[in-house]
Short mmCIF file of C-alpha atoms in Angstrom, two decimals:
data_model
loop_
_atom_site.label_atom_id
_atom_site.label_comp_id
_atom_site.label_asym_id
_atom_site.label_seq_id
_atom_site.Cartn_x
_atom_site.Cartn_y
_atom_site.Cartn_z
CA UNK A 1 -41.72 9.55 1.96
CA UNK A 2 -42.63 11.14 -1.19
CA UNK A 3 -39.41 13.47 -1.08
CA UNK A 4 -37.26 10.29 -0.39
CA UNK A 5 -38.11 8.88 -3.24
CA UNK A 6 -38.28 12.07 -5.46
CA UNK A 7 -34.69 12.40 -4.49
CA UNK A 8 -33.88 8.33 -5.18
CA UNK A 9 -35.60 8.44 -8.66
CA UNK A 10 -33.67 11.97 -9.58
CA UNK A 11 -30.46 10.16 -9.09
CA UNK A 12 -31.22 7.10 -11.50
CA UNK A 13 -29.97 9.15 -14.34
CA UNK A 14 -27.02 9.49 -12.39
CA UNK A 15 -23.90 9.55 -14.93
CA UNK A 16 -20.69 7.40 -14.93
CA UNK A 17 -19.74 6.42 -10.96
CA UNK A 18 -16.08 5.72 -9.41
CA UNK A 19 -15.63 3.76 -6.65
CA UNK A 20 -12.20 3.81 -4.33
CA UNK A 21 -11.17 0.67 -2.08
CA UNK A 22 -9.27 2.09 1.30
CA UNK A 23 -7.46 -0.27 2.90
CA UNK A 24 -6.33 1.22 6.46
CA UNK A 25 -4.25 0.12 9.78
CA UNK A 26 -7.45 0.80 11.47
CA UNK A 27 -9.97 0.21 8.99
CA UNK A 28 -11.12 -0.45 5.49
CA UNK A 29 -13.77 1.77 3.49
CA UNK A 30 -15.22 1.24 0.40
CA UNK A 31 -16.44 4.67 -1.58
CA UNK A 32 -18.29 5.32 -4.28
CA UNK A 33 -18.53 9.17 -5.99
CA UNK A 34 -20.21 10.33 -8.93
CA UNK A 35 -17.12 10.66 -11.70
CA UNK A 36 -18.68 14.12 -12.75
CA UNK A 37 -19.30 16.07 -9.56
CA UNK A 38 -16.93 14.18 -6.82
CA UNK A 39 -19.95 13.87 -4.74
CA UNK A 40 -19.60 10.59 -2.67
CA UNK A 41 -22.62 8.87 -3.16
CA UNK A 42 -22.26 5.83 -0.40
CA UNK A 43 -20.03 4.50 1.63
CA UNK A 44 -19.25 1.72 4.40
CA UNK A 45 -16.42 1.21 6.60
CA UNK A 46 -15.05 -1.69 8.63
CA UNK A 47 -13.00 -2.31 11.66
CA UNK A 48 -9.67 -4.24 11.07
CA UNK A 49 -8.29 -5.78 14.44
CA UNK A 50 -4.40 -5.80 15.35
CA UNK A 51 -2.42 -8.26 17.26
CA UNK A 52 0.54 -7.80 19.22
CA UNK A 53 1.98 -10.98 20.02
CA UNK A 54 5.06 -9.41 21.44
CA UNK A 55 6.11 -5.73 22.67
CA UNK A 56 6.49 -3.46 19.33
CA UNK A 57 5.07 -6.26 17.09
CA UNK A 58 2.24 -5.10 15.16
CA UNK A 59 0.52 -7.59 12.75
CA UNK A 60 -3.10 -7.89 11.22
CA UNK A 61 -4.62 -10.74 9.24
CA UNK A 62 -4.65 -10.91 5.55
CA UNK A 63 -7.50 -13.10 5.08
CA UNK A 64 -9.60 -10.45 7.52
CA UNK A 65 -8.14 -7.48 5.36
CA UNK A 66 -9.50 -9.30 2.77
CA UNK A 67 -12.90 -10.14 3.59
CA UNK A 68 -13.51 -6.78 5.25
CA UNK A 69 -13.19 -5.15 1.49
CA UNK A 70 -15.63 -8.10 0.30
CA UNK A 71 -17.67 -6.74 3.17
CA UNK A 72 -17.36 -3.05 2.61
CA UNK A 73 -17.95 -3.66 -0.92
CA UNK A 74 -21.17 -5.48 -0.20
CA UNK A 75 -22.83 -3.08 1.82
CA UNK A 76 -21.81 -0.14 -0.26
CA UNK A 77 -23.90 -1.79 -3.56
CA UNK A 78 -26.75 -2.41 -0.85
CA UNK A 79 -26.89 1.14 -0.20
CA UNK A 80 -26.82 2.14 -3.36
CA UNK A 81 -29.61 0.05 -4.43
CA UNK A 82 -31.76 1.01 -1.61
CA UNK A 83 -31.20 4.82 -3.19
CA UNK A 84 -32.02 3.17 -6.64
CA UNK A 85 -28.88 3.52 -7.69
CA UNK A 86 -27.64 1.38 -10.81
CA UNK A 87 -24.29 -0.47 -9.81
CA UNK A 88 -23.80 -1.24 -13.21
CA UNK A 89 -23.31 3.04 -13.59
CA UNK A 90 -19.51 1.88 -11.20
CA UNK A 91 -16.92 2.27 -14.54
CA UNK A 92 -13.48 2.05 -12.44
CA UNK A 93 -12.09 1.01 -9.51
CA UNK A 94 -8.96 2.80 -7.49
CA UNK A 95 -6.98 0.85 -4.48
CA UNK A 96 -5.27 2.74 -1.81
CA UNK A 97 -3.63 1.35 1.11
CA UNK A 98 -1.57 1.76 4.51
CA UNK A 99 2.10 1.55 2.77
CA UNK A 100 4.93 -0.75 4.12
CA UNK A 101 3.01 -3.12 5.16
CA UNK A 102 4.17 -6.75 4.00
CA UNK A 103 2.70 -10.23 3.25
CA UNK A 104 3.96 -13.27 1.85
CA UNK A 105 1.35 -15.78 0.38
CA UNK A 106 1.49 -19.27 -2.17
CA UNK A 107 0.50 -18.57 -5.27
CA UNK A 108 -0.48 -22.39 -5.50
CA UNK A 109 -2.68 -22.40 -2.51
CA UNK A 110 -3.64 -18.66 -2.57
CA UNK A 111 -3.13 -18.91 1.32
CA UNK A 112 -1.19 -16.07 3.85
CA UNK A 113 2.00 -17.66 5.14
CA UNK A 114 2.00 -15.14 8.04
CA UNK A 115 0.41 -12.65 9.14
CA UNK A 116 0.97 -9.08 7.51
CA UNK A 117 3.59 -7.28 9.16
CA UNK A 118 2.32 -3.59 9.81
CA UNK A 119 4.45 -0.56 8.87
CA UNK A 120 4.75 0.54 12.31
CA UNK A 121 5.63 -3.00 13.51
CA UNK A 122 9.91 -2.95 15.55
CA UNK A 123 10.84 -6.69 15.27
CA UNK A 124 13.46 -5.69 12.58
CA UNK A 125 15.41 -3.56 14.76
CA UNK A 126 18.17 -6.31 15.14
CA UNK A 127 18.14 -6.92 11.37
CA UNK A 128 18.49 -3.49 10.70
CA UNK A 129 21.40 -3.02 12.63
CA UNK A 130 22.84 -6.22 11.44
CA UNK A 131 22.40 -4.65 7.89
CA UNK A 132 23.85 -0.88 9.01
CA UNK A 133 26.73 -2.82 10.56
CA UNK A 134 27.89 -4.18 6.89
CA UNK A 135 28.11 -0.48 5.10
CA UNK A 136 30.48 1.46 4.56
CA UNK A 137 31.32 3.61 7.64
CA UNK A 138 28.11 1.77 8.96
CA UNK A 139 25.56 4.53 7.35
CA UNK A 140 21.88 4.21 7.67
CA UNK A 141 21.82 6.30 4.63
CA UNK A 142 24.20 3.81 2.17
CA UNK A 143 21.09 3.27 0.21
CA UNK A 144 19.06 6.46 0.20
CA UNK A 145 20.79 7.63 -3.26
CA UNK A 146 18.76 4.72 -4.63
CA UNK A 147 15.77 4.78 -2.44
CA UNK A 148 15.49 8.06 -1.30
CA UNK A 149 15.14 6.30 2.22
CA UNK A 150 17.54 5.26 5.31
CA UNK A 151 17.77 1.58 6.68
CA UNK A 152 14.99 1.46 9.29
CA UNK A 153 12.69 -0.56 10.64
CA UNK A 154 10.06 0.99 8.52
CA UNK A 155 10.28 -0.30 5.04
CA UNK A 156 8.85 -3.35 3.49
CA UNK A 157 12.70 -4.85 2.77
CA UNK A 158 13.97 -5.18 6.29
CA UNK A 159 10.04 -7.34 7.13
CA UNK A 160 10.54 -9.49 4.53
CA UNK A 161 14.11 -10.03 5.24
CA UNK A 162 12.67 -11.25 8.31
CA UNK A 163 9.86 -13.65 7.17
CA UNK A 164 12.58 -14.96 5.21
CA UNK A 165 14.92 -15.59 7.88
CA UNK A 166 12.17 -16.62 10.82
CA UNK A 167 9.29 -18.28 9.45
CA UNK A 168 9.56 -21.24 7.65
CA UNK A 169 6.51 -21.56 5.67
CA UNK A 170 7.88 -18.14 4.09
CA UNK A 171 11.56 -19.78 3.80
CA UNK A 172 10.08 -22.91 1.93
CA UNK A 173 8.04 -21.28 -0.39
CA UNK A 174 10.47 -19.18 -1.41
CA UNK A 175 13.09 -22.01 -1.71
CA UNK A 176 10.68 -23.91 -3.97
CA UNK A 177 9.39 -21.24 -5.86
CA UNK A 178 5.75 -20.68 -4.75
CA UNK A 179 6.37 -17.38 -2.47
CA UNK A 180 4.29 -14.12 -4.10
CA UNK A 181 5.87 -10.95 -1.85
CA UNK A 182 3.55 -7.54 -1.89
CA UNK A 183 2.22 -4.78 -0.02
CA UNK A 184 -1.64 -4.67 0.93
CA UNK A 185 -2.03 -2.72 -2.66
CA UNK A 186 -0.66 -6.41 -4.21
CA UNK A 187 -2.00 -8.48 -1.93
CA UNK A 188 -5.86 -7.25 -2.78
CA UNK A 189 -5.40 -6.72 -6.69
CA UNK A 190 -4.17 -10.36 -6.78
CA UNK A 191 -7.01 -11.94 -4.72
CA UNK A 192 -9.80 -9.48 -6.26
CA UNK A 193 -8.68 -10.16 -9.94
CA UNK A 194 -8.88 -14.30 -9.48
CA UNK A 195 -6.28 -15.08 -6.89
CA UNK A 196 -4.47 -18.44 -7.46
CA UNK A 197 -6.84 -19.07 -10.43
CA UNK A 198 -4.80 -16.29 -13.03
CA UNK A 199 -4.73 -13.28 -10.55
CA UNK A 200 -2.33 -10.25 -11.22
CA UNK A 201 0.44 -9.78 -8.85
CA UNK A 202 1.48 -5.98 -9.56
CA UNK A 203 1.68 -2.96 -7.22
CA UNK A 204 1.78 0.55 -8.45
CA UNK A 205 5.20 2.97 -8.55
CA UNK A 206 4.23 4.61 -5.06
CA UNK A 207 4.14 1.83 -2.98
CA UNK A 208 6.92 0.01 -4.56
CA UNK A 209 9.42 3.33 -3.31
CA UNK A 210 8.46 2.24 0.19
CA UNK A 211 9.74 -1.00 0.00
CA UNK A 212 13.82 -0.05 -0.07
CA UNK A 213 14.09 -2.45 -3.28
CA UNK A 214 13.04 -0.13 -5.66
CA UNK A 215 15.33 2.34 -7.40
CA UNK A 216 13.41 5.84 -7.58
CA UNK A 217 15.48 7.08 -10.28
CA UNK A 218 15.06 3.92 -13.08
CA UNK A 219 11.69 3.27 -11.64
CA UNK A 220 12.23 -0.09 -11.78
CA UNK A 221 12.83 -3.28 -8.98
CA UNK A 222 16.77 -2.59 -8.75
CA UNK A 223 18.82 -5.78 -8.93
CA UNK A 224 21.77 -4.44 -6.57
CA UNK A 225 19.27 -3.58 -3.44
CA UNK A 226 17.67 -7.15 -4.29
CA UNK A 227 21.12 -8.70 -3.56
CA UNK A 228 21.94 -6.15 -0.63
CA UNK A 229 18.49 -7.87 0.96
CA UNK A 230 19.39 -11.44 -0.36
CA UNK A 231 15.13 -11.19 -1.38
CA UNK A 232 14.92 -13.56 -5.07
CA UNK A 233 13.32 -10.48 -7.42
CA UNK A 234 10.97 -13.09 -8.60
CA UNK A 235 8.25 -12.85 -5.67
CA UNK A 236 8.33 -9.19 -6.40
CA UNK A 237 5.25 -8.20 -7.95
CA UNK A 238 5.51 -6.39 -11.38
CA UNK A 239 5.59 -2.56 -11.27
CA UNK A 240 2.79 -0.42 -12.74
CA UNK A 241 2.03 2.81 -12.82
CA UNK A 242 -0.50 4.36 -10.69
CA UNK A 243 -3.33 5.06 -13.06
CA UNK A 244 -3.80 1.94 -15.70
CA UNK A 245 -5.93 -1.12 -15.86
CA UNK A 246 -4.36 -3.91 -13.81
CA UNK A 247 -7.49 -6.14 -13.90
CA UNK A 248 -10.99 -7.19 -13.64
CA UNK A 249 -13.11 -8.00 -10.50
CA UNK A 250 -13.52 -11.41 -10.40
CA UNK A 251 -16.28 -12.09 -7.69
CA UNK A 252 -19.15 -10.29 -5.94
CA UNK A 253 -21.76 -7.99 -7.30
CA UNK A 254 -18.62 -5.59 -9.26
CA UNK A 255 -17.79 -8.20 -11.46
CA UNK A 256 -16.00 -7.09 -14.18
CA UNK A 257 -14.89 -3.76 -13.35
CA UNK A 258 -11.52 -3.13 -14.41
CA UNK A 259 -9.22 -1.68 -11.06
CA UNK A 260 -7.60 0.77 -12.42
CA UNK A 261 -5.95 3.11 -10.06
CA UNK A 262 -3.66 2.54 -6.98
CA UNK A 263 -1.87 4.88 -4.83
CA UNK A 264 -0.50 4.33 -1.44
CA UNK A 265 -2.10 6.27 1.00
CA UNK A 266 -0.30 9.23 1.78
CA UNK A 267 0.40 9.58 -2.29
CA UNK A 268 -3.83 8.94 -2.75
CA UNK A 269 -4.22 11.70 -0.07
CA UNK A 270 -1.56 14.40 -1.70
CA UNK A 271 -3.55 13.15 -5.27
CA UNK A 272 -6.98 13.64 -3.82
CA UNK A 273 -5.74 17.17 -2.57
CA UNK A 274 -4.88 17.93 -6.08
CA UNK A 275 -1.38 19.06 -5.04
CA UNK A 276 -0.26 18.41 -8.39
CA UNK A 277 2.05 21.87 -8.80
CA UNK A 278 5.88 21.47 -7.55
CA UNK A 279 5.27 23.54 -4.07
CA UNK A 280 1.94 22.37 -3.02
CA UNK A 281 2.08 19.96 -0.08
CA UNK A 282 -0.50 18.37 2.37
CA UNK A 283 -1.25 16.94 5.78
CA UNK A 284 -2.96 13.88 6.89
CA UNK A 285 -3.96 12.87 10.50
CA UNK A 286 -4.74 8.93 10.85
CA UNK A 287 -2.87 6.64 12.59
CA UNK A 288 0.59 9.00 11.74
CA UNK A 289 0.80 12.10 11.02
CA UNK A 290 2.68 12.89 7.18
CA UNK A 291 3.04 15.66 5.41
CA UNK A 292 4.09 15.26 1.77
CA UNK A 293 5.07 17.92 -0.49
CA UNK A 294 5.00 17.51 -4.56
CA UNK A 295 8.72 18.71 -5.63
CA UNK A 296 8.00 17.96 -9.06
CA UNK A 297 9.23 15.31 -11.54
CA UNK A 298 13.12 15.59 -10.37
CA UNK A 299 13.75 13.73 -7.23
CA UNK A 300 14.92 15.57 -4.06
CA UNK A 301 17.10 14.37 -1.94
CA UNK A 302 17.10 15.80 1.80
CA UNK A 303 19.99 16.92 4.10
CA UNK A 304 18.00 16.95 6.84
CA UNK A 305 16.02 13.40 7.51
CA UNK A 306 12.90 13.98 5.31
CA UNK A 307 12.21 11.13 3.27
CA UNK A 308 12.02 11.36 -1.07
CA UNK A 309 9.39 9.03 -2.47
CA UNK A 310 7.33 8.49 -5.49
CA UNK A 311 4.26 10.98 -5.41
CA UNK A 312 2.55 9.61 -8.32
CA UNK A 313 2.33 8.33 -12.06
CA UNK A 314 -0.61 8.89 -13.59
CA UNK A 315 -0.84 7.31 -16.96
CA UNK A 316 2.17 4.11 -18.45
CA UNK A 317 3.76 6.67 -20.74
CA UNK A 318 3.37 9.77 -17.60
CA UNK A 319 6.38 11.06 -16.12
CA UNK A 320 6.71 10.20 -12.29
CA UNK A 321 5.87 12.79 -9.97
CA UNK A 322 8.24 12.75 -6.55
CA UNK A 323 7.60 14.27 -2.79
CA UNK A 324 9.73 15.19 0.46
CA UNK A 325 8.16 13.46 3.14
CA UNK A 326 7.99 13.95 6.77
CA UNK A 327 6.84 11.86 9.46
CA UNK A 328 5.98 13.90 12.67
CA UNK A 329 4.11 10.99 15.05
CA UNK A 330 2.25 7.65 15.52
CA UNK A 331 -0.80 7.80 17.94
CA UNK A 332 -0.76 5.85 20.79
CA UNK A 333 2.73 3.92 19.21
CA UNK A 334 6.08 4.26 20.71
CA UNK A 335 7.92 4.77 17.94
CA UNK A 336 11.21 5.71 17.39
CA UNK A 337 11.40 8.09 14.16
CA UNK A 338 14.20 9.88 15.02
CA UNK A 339 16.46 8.45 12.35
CA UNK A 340 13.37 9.26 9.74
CA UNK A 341 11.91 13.10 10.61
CA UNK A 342 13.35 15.86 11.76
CA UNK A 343 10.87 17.15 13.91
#
């Protein structure tokens, strides 16, 4: 007992703390390090349930993403206080997220008009080849000199194009003006900064490159892949890079933390690697299996199926880093990646 709380009361003095939301496909964590030494102090993690209301449909509920990083968050300060650790010591905190996935919610209401579609979901398939069919030569790469990606089912564009075109809450809103588009990074940074009462709708460079709408060379929400999708580029969510101050928590016991990082996940894990030289590359093992290496801050473009994305940005006035990417499997998912990975 005595060397319990020897070790609690040593860590009062504990210096400046960071704290890092993870959103999953499986699950959401909420972490919380010491800024000096890395060392994670607590942590708590949550289930996040999937649906699959049809075969190769894959969706999850916002509102449950949501309230499972209100949860996570919760039990994290709870720990912390049990080890007599000051919360008030948390300076910053980082987002990172599955990529791809999409939601469309009303900024009046604040409420999901559909469920998030997940990355790995296949309902597009048709719309892709609908879209493939109108290029030139009918080339699943007509955009990638943009995007650094092929037409696939995979990206953000082609699951919005859908929403658009199948579910009418999502047509209506959009039609009178109240439809906010973003990936889980936007969807979270709106609701945790004050949601339909001033919340910011912004995602960071990385996640924005998965989304086929973004141009990887101007960095910036590219008008002519905006009319290619027929998606209005004002329920896009502004652009940031991945390392500023978006906003402040608005509820629970972080209130008034600034959030100021956000990297999609595979970026977050080649950042957390510190694979910062041109060369160095990682390999993550979750529900897919990526490998991501840092080319530098030229874009690559690939002859042979590997994907070029945004790596990172680390500071508003930082050059953009950029990676090859490779997609090797999904457990337990029967999907077709062919067309993205050449292994």
């Amino acid at each position: 007992m005595n060397g319990t709380m020897a070790a609690s009361s040593s860590r009062i003095m504990l210096g400046p703390l960071v704290a890092a939301i993870d959103q999953g496909t499986s699950s959401t964590r909420f972490l919380v390090f010491n800024a000096k030494t890395a060392e994670l102090l607590s942590h708590h993690q949550v289930e996040i349930k999937q649906s699959f209301p049809k075969e190769g449909w894959v969706e999850e509920d916002p509102k449950e993403i949501l309230q499972s990083v209100y949860e996570c968050m919760d039990r994290t300060c709870e720990k912390l206080t049990q080890l007599n650790i000051d919360i008030s010591n948390i300076k910053a905190i980082g987002v990172t997220n599955q990529r791809e996935t999409t939601l469309v919610w009303d900024k009046e209401t604040g409420e999901p008009l559909y469920n998030a579609i997940v990355w790995l979901d296949l309902r597009t398939q048709s719309t892709v080849e609908r879209l493939i069919n109108k290029t030139p030569g009918k080339n699943k790469n007509h955009l990638k000199h943009k995007t650094g990606l092929p037409i696939s089912t995979y990206f953000s564009a082609v699951k919005l194009r859908w929403l658009m075109d199948n579910v009418d809450k999502v047509h209506e809103a959009v039609l009178s003006h109240r439809a906010m588009f973003g990936t889980v990074d936007s969807w979270l940074i709106w609701c945790l900064t004050g949601g339909k009462n001033g919340g910011v709708h912004c995602t960071d460079v990385t996640n924005a490159s998965r989304t086929m709408l973004f141009n990887i060379h101007s960095m910036e929400w590219d008008p002519e892949l905006c009319t290619y999708f027929d998606i209005p580029m004002e329920i896009l969510p502004r652009v940031r890079s991945s390392s500023e101050i978006y906003g402040l928590m608005k509820s629970g016991p972080l209130t008034g933390i600034p959030i100021s990082g956000c990297l999609g996940d595979q970026s977050a894990a080649l950042v957390g690697q510190m694979c910062f030289k041109d060369g160095q590359a990682k390999n993550t093992y979750g529900t897919g299996c990526f490998l991501l290496k840092n080319v530098g801050t030229k874009p690559v473009m690939s002859d042979h199926g590997l994907l070029t994305t945004v790596a990172y940005k680390l500071g508003r006035e930082q050059p953009a880093c950029y990676a090859l990417e490779v997609i090797m499997m999904q457990r337990d998912q029967p999907f077709p990646l062919e067309s993205l990975s050449p292994l």
